[in-house]
């Protein structure tokens, strides 16, 4: 019975996440990773290909802040771009780790930070409340499902 409730909670939260605008999705991920980031990484130990994720993170880090934001939007919207395709080829755990690294970069100032005067929308606030009431495993499942469909499909050989 608890499993049904758990799946309903995750499904409901995913529906709420899906209804957010692109920028609200980015804000939600940032808030979640700043609140539970240290818990996310151990949840995907070693399975997240650290070197590959670091390579993509470093590509993003080298861009201007405006380009960094554009890249994040393209990934969330599954738009076709080289970085979005590289992200799309990641495993679920590597995708989780990539967003964690972006949140770390935002805190360090190497990735475009949240605007100082940013106020989360009602949808973001409600979703944050919803995820805070979940058990840790539900939170990780929700995050994994939220980021797994982002990114573009890899292209074959010559089309890369």
PDB file of C-alpha atoms in Angstrom:
ATOM      1  CA  UNK A   1       0.000   0.000   0.000  1.00  0.00           C
ATOM      2  CA  UNK A   2       2.828   2.399   0.855  1.00  0.00           C
ATOM      3  CA  UNK A   3       4.285   1.779  -2.594  1.00  0.00           C
ATOM      4  CA  UNK A   4       1.085   2.984  -4.256  1.00  0.00           C
ATOM      5  CA  UNK A   5       1.137   6.158  -2.174  1.00  0.00           C
ATOM      6  CA  UNK A   6       4.831   6.616  -2.897  1.00  0.00           C
ATOM      7  CA  UNK A   7       4.280   6.221  -6.651  1.00  0.00           C
ATOM      8  CA  UNK A   8       1.300   8.594  -6.487  1.00  0.00           C
ATOM      9  CA  UNK A   9       3.397  11.193  -4.647  1.00  0.00           C
ATOM     10  CA  UNK A  10       6.172  10.948  -7.226  1.00  0.00           C
ATOM     11  CA  UNK A  11       3.725  10.968 -10.131  1.00  0.00           C
ATOM     12  CA  UNK A  12       1.923  14.012  -8.725  1.00  0.00           C
ATOM     13  CA  UNK A  13       5.201  15.871  -8.163  1.00  0.00           C
ATOM     14  CA  UNK A  14       6.412  14.975 -11.668  1.00  0.00           C
ATOM     15  CA  UNK A  15       3.176  16.362 -13.087  1.00  0.00           C
ATOM     16  CA  UNK A  16       3.758  19.586 -11.157  1.00  0.00           C
ATOM     17  CA  UNK A  17       7.363  19.701 -12.384  1.00  0.00           C
ATOM     18  CA  UNK A  18       6.217  19.162 -15.972  1.00  0.00           C
ATOM     19  CA  UNK A  19       3.866  22.138 -15.698  1.00  0.00           C
ATOM     20  CA  UNK A  20       6.667  24.511 -14.677  1.00  0.00           C
ATOM     21  CA  UNK A  21       8.248  26.881 -17.188  1.00  0.00           C
ATOM     22  CA  UNK A  22      11.799  26.106 -18.279  1.00  0.00           C
ATOM     23  CA  UNK A  23      13.287  28.737 -15.974  1.00  0.00           C
ATOM     24  CA  UNK A  24      11.138  27.533 -13.078  1.00  0.00           C
ATOM     25  CA  UNK A  25      12.407  23.981 -13.680  1.00  0.00           C
ATOM     26  CA  UNK A  26      15.974  25.285 -13.517  1.00  0.00           C
ATOM     27  CA  UNK A  27      15.167  27.186 -10.307  1.00  0.00           C
ATOM     28  CA  UNK A  28      13.535  24.099  -8.791  1.00  0.00           C
ATOM     29  CA  UNK A  29      16.587  21.952  -9.574  1.00  0.00           C
ATOM     30  CA  UNK A  30      18.878  24.580  -8.085  1.00  0.00           C
ATOM     31  CA  UNK A  31      16.855  24.822  -4.882  1.00  0.00           C
ATOM     32  CA  UNK A  32      16.662  21.045  -4.518  1.00  0.00           C
ATOM     33  CA  UNK A  33      20.362  20.570  -5.136  1.00  0.00           C
ATOM     34  CA  UNK A  34      21.337  23.297  -2.683  1.00  0.00           C
ATOM     35  CA  UNK A  35      19.096  21.745  -0.026  1.00  0.00           C
ATOM     36  CA  UNK A  36      19.938  18.097  -0.603  1.00  0.00           C
ATOM     37  CA  UNK A  37      22.964  18.124  -2.895  1.00  0.00           C
ATOM     38  CA  UNK A  38      25.289  16.397  -0.467  1.00  0.00           C
ATOM     39  CA  UNK A  39      22.757  13.574  -0.229  1.00  0.00           C
ATOM     40  CA  UNK A  40      22.308  13.253  -3.995  1.00  0.00           C
ATOM     41  CA  UNK A  41      25.913  12.414  -4.816  1.00  0.00           C
ATOM     42  CA  UNK A  42      26.207   9.456  -2.421  1.00  0.00           C
ATOM     43  CA  UNK A  43      22.908   8.174  -3.801  1.00  0.00           C
ATOM     44  CA  UNK A  44      24.635   7.559  -7.116  1.00  0.00           C
ATOM     45  CA  UNK A  45      28.142   6.455  -6.067  1.00  0.00           C
ATOM     46  CA  UNK A  46      30.546   5.580  -8.819  1.00  0.00           C
ATOM     47  CA  UNK A  47      27.666   4.860 -11.164  1.00  0.00           C
ATOM     48  CA  UNK A  48      27.855   8.458 -12.256  1.00  0.00           C
ATOM     49  CA  UNK A  49      30.765   8.530 -14.680  1.00  0.00           C
ATOM     50  CA  UNK A  50      32.594  11.315 -12.890  1.00  0.00           C
ATOM     51  CA  UNK A  51      35.142  12.033 -15.631  1.00  0.00           C
ATOM     52  CA  UNK A  52      32.518  12.240 -18.360  1.00  0.00           C
ATOM     53  CA  UNK A  53      30.283  14.484 -16.266  1.00  0.00           C
ATOM     54  CA  UNK A  54      33.254  16.680 -15.353  1.00  0.00           C
ATOM     55  CA  UNK A  55      34.122  16.978 -19.043  1.00  0.00           C
ATOM     56  CA  UNK A  56      30.667  18.254 -19.916  1.00  0.00           C
ATOM     57  CA  UNK A  57      30.558  20.469 -16.828  1.00  0.00           C
ATOM     58  CA  UNK A  58      33.893  22.008 -17.856  1.00  0.00           C
ATOM     59  CA  UNK A  59      32.532  22.696 -21.361  1.00  0.00           C
ATOM     60  CA  UNK A  60      29.626  24.588 -19.822  1.00  0.00           C
ATOM     61  CA  UNK A  61      31.896  26.361 -17.316  1.00  0.00           C
ATOM     62  CA  UNK A  62      34.010  27.804 -20.163  1.00  0.00           C
ATOM     63  CA  UNK A  63      30.988  29.555 -21.712  1.00  0.00           C
ATOM     64  CA  UNK A  64      29.779  33.063 -20.894  1.00  0.00           C
ATOM     65  CA  UNK A  65      27.050  33.264 -18.246  1.00  0.00           C
ATOM     66  CA  UNK A  66      24.428  33.955 -20.923  1.00  0.00           C
ATOM     67  CA  UNK A  67      25.585  30.926 -22.929  1.00  0.00           C
ATOM     68  CA  UNK A  68      25.549  28.787 -19.751  1.00  0.00           C
ATOM     69  CA  UNK A  69      21.923  29.696 -19.137  1.00  0.00           C
ATOM     70  CA  UNK A  70      21.091  29.012 -22.796  1.00  0.00           C
ATOM     71  CA  UNK A  71      22.722  25.560 -22.561  1.00  0.00           C
ATOM     72  CA  UNK A  72      20.767  24.693 -19.413  1.00  0.00           C
ATOM     73  CA  UNK A  73      17.520  25.786 -21.059  1.00  0.00           C
ATOM     74  CA  UNK A  74      18.283  23.693 -24.156  1.00  0.00           C
ATOM     75  CA  UNK A  75      18.961  20.630 -22.004  1.00  0.00           C
ATOM     76  CA  UNK A  76      15.744  21.056 -19.987  1.00  0.00           C
ATOM     77  CA  UNK A  77      13.737  21.602 -23.193  1.00  0.00           C
ATOM     78  CA  UNK A  78      15.491  18.663 -24.933  1.00  0.00           C
ATOM     79  CA  UNK A  79      16.520  20.972 -27.761  1.00  0.00           C
ATOM     80  CA  UNK A  80      19.081  19.698 -30.232  1.00  0.00           C
ATOM     81  CA  UNK A  81      22.584  21.000 -29.500  1.00  0.00           C
ATOM     82  CA  UNK A  82      25.939  19.304 -29.047  1.00  0.00           C
ATOM     83  CA  UNK A  83      25.945  19.704 -25.254  1.00  0.00           C
ATOM     84  CA  UNK A  84      22.297  18.640 -25.016  1.00  0.00           C
ATOM     85  CA  UNK A  85      23.081  15.480 -27.029  1.00  0.00           C
ATOM     86  CA  UNK A  86      26.120  14.738 -24.855  1.00  0.00           C
ATOM     87  CA  UNK A  87      23.927  15.119 -21.773  1.00  0.00           C
ATOM     88  CA  UNK A  88      21.226  12.969 -23.390  1.00  0.00           C
ATOM     89  CA  UNK A  89      23.718  10.096 -23.691  1.00  0.00           C
ATOM     90  CA  UNK A  90      24.413  10.103 -19.920  1.00  0.00           C
ATOM     91  CA  UNK A  91      23.099   7.448 -17.569  1.00  0.00           C
ATOM     92  CA  UNK A  92      20.403   8.489 -15.086  1.00  0.00           C
ATOM     93  CA  UNK A  93      22.932   8.793 -12.272  1.00  0.00           C
ATOM     94  CA  UNK A  94      25.310  10.827 -14.422  1.00  0.00           C
ATOM     95  CA  UNK A  95      22.450  13.205 -15.231  1.00  0.00           C
ATOM     96  CA  UNK A  96      21.758  13.607 -11.518  1.00  0.00           C
ATOM     97  CA  UNK A  97      25.424  14.284 -10.878  1.00  0.00           C
ATOM     98  CA  UNK A  98      25.651  16.827 -13.729  1.00  0.00           C
ATOM     99  CA  UNK A  99      22.906  18.986 -12.175  1.00  0.00           C
ATOM    100  CA  UNK A 100      24.623  18.677  -8.813  1.00  0.00           C
ATOM    101  CA  UNK A 101      27.862  19.927 -10.392  1.00  0.00           C
ATOM    102  CA  UNK A 102      25.993  22.858 -11.974  1.00  0.00           C
ATOM    103  CA  UNK A 103      24.552  23.787  -8.565  1.00  0.00           C
ATOM    104  CA  UNK A 104      28.055  23.617  -7.077  1.00  0.00           C
ATOM    105  CA  UNK A 105      29.326  25.812  -9.915  1.00  0.00           C
ATOM    106  CA  UNK A 106      26.552  28.324  -9.264  1.00  0.00           C
ATOM    107  CA  UNK A 107      27.545  28.521  -5.611  1.00  0.00           C
ATOM    108  CA  UNK A 108      31.219  28.889  -6.589  1.00  0.00           C
ATOM    109  CA  UNK A 109      30.435  31.599  -9.149  1.00  0.00           C
ATOM    110  CA  UNK A 110      31.722  29.651 -12.164  1.00  0.00           C
ATOM    111  CA  UNK A 111      28.193  28.963 -13.439  1.00  0.00           C
ATOM    112  CA  UNK A 112      25.609  31.715 -13.868  1.00  0.00           C
ATOM    113  CA  UNK A 113      24.058  32.276 -10.441  1.00  0.00           C
ATOM    114  CA  UNK A 114      20.421  32.737  -9.584  1.00  0.00           C
ATOM    115  CA  UNK A 115      19.523  36.418  -9.873  1.00  0.00           C
ATOM    116  CA  UNK A 116      19.839  38.042  -6.447  1.00  0.00           C
ATOM    117  CA  UNK A 117      16.262  39.306  -6.553  1.00  0.00           C
ATOM    118  CA  UNK A 118      14.780  36.026  -7.848  1.00  0.00           C
ATOM    119  CA  UNK A 119      11.507  35.064  -6.219  1.00  0.00           C
ATOM    120  CA  UNK A 120      10.322  31.506  -6.946  1.00  0.00           C
ATOM    121  CA  UNK A 121       6.935  31.169  -8.591  1.00  0.00           C
ATOM    122  CA  UNK A 122       4.030  29.629  -6.716  1.00  0.00           C
ATOM    123  CA  UNK A 123       4.561  26.438  -8.719  1.00  0.00           C
ATOM    124  CA  UNK A 124       8.182  26.153  -7.606  1.00  0.00           C
ATOM    125  CA  UNK A 125       7.294  26.891  -3.983  1.00  0.00           C
ATOM    126  CA  UNK A 126       4.482  24.328  -3.988  1.00  0.00           C
ATOM    127  CA  UNK A 127       6.685  21.681  -5.581  1.00  0.00           C
ATOM    128  CA  UNK A 128       9.469  22.328  -3.069  1.00  0.00           C
ATOM    129  CA  UNK A 129       6.957  21.844  -0.240  1.00  0.00           C
ATOM    130  CA  UNK A 130       5.751  18.668  -1.898  1.00  0.00           C
ATOM    131  CA  UNK A 131       9.258  17.196  -2.225  1.00  0.00           C
ATOM    132  CA  UNK A 132      10.205  18.190   1.339  1.00  0.00           C
ATOM    133  CA  UNK A 133       7.384  16.005   2.650  1.00  0.00           C
ATOM    134  CA  UNK A 134       8.711  12.960   0.767  1.00  0.00           C
ATOM    135  CA  UNK A 135      11.070  10.311   2.055  1.00  0.00           C
ATOM    136  CA  UNK A 136      14.644  10.509   0.777  1.00  0.00           C
ATOM    137  CA  UNK A 137      14.255   7.625  -1.689  1.00  0.00           C
ATOM    138  CA  UNK A 138      11.142   9.282  -3.146  1.00  0.00           C
ATOM    139  CA  UNK A 139      13.053  12.549  -3.506  1.00  0.00           C
ATOM    140  CA  UNK A 140      15.875  10.841  -5.388  1.00  0.00           C
ATOM    141  CA  UNK A 141      13.398   8.980  -7.604  1.00  0.00           C
ATOM    142  CA  UNK A 142      11.615  12.250  -8.389  1.00  0.00           C
ATOM    143  CA  UNK A 143      14.886  14.014  -9.211  1.00  0.00           C
ATOM    144  CA  UNK A 144      16.061  11.135 -11.372  1.00  0.00           C
ATOM    145  CA  UNK A 145      12.784  11.098 -13.307  1.00  0.00           C
ATOM    146  CA  UNK A 146      12.814  14.899 -13.647  1.00  0.00           C
ATOM    147  CA  UNK A 147      16.267  14.989 -15.260  1.00  0.00           C
ATOM    148  CA  UNK A 148      16.271  11.702 -17.165  1.00  0.00           C
ATOM    149  CA  UNK A 149      14.129  12.893 -20.074  1.00  0.00           C
ATOM    150  CA  UNK A 150      16.056  16.137 -20.503  1.00  0.00           C
ATOM    151  CA  UNK A 151      18.681  16.423 -23.193  1.00  0.00           C
ATOM    152  CA  UNK A 152      18.527  15.553 -26.875  1.00  0.00           C
ATOM    153  CA  UNK A 153      18.892  12.203 -28.573  1.00  0.00           C
ATOM    154  CA  UNK A 154      22.363  11.314 -29.762  1.00  0.00           C
ATOM    155  CA  UNK A 155      22.824  11.393 -33.529  1.00  0.00           C
ATOM    156  CA  UNK A 156      24.495   8.738 -35.569  1.00  0.00           C
ATOM    157  CA  UNK A 157      28.094   9.038 -36.771  1.00  0.00           C
ATOM    158  CA  UNK A 158      28.399  11.830 -39.319  1.00  0.00           C
ATOM    159  CA  UNK A 159      25.502  13.821 -37.894  1.00  0.00           C
ATOM    160  CA  UNK A 160      27.202  14.566 -34.568  1.00  0.00           C
TER     161      UNK A 160
END
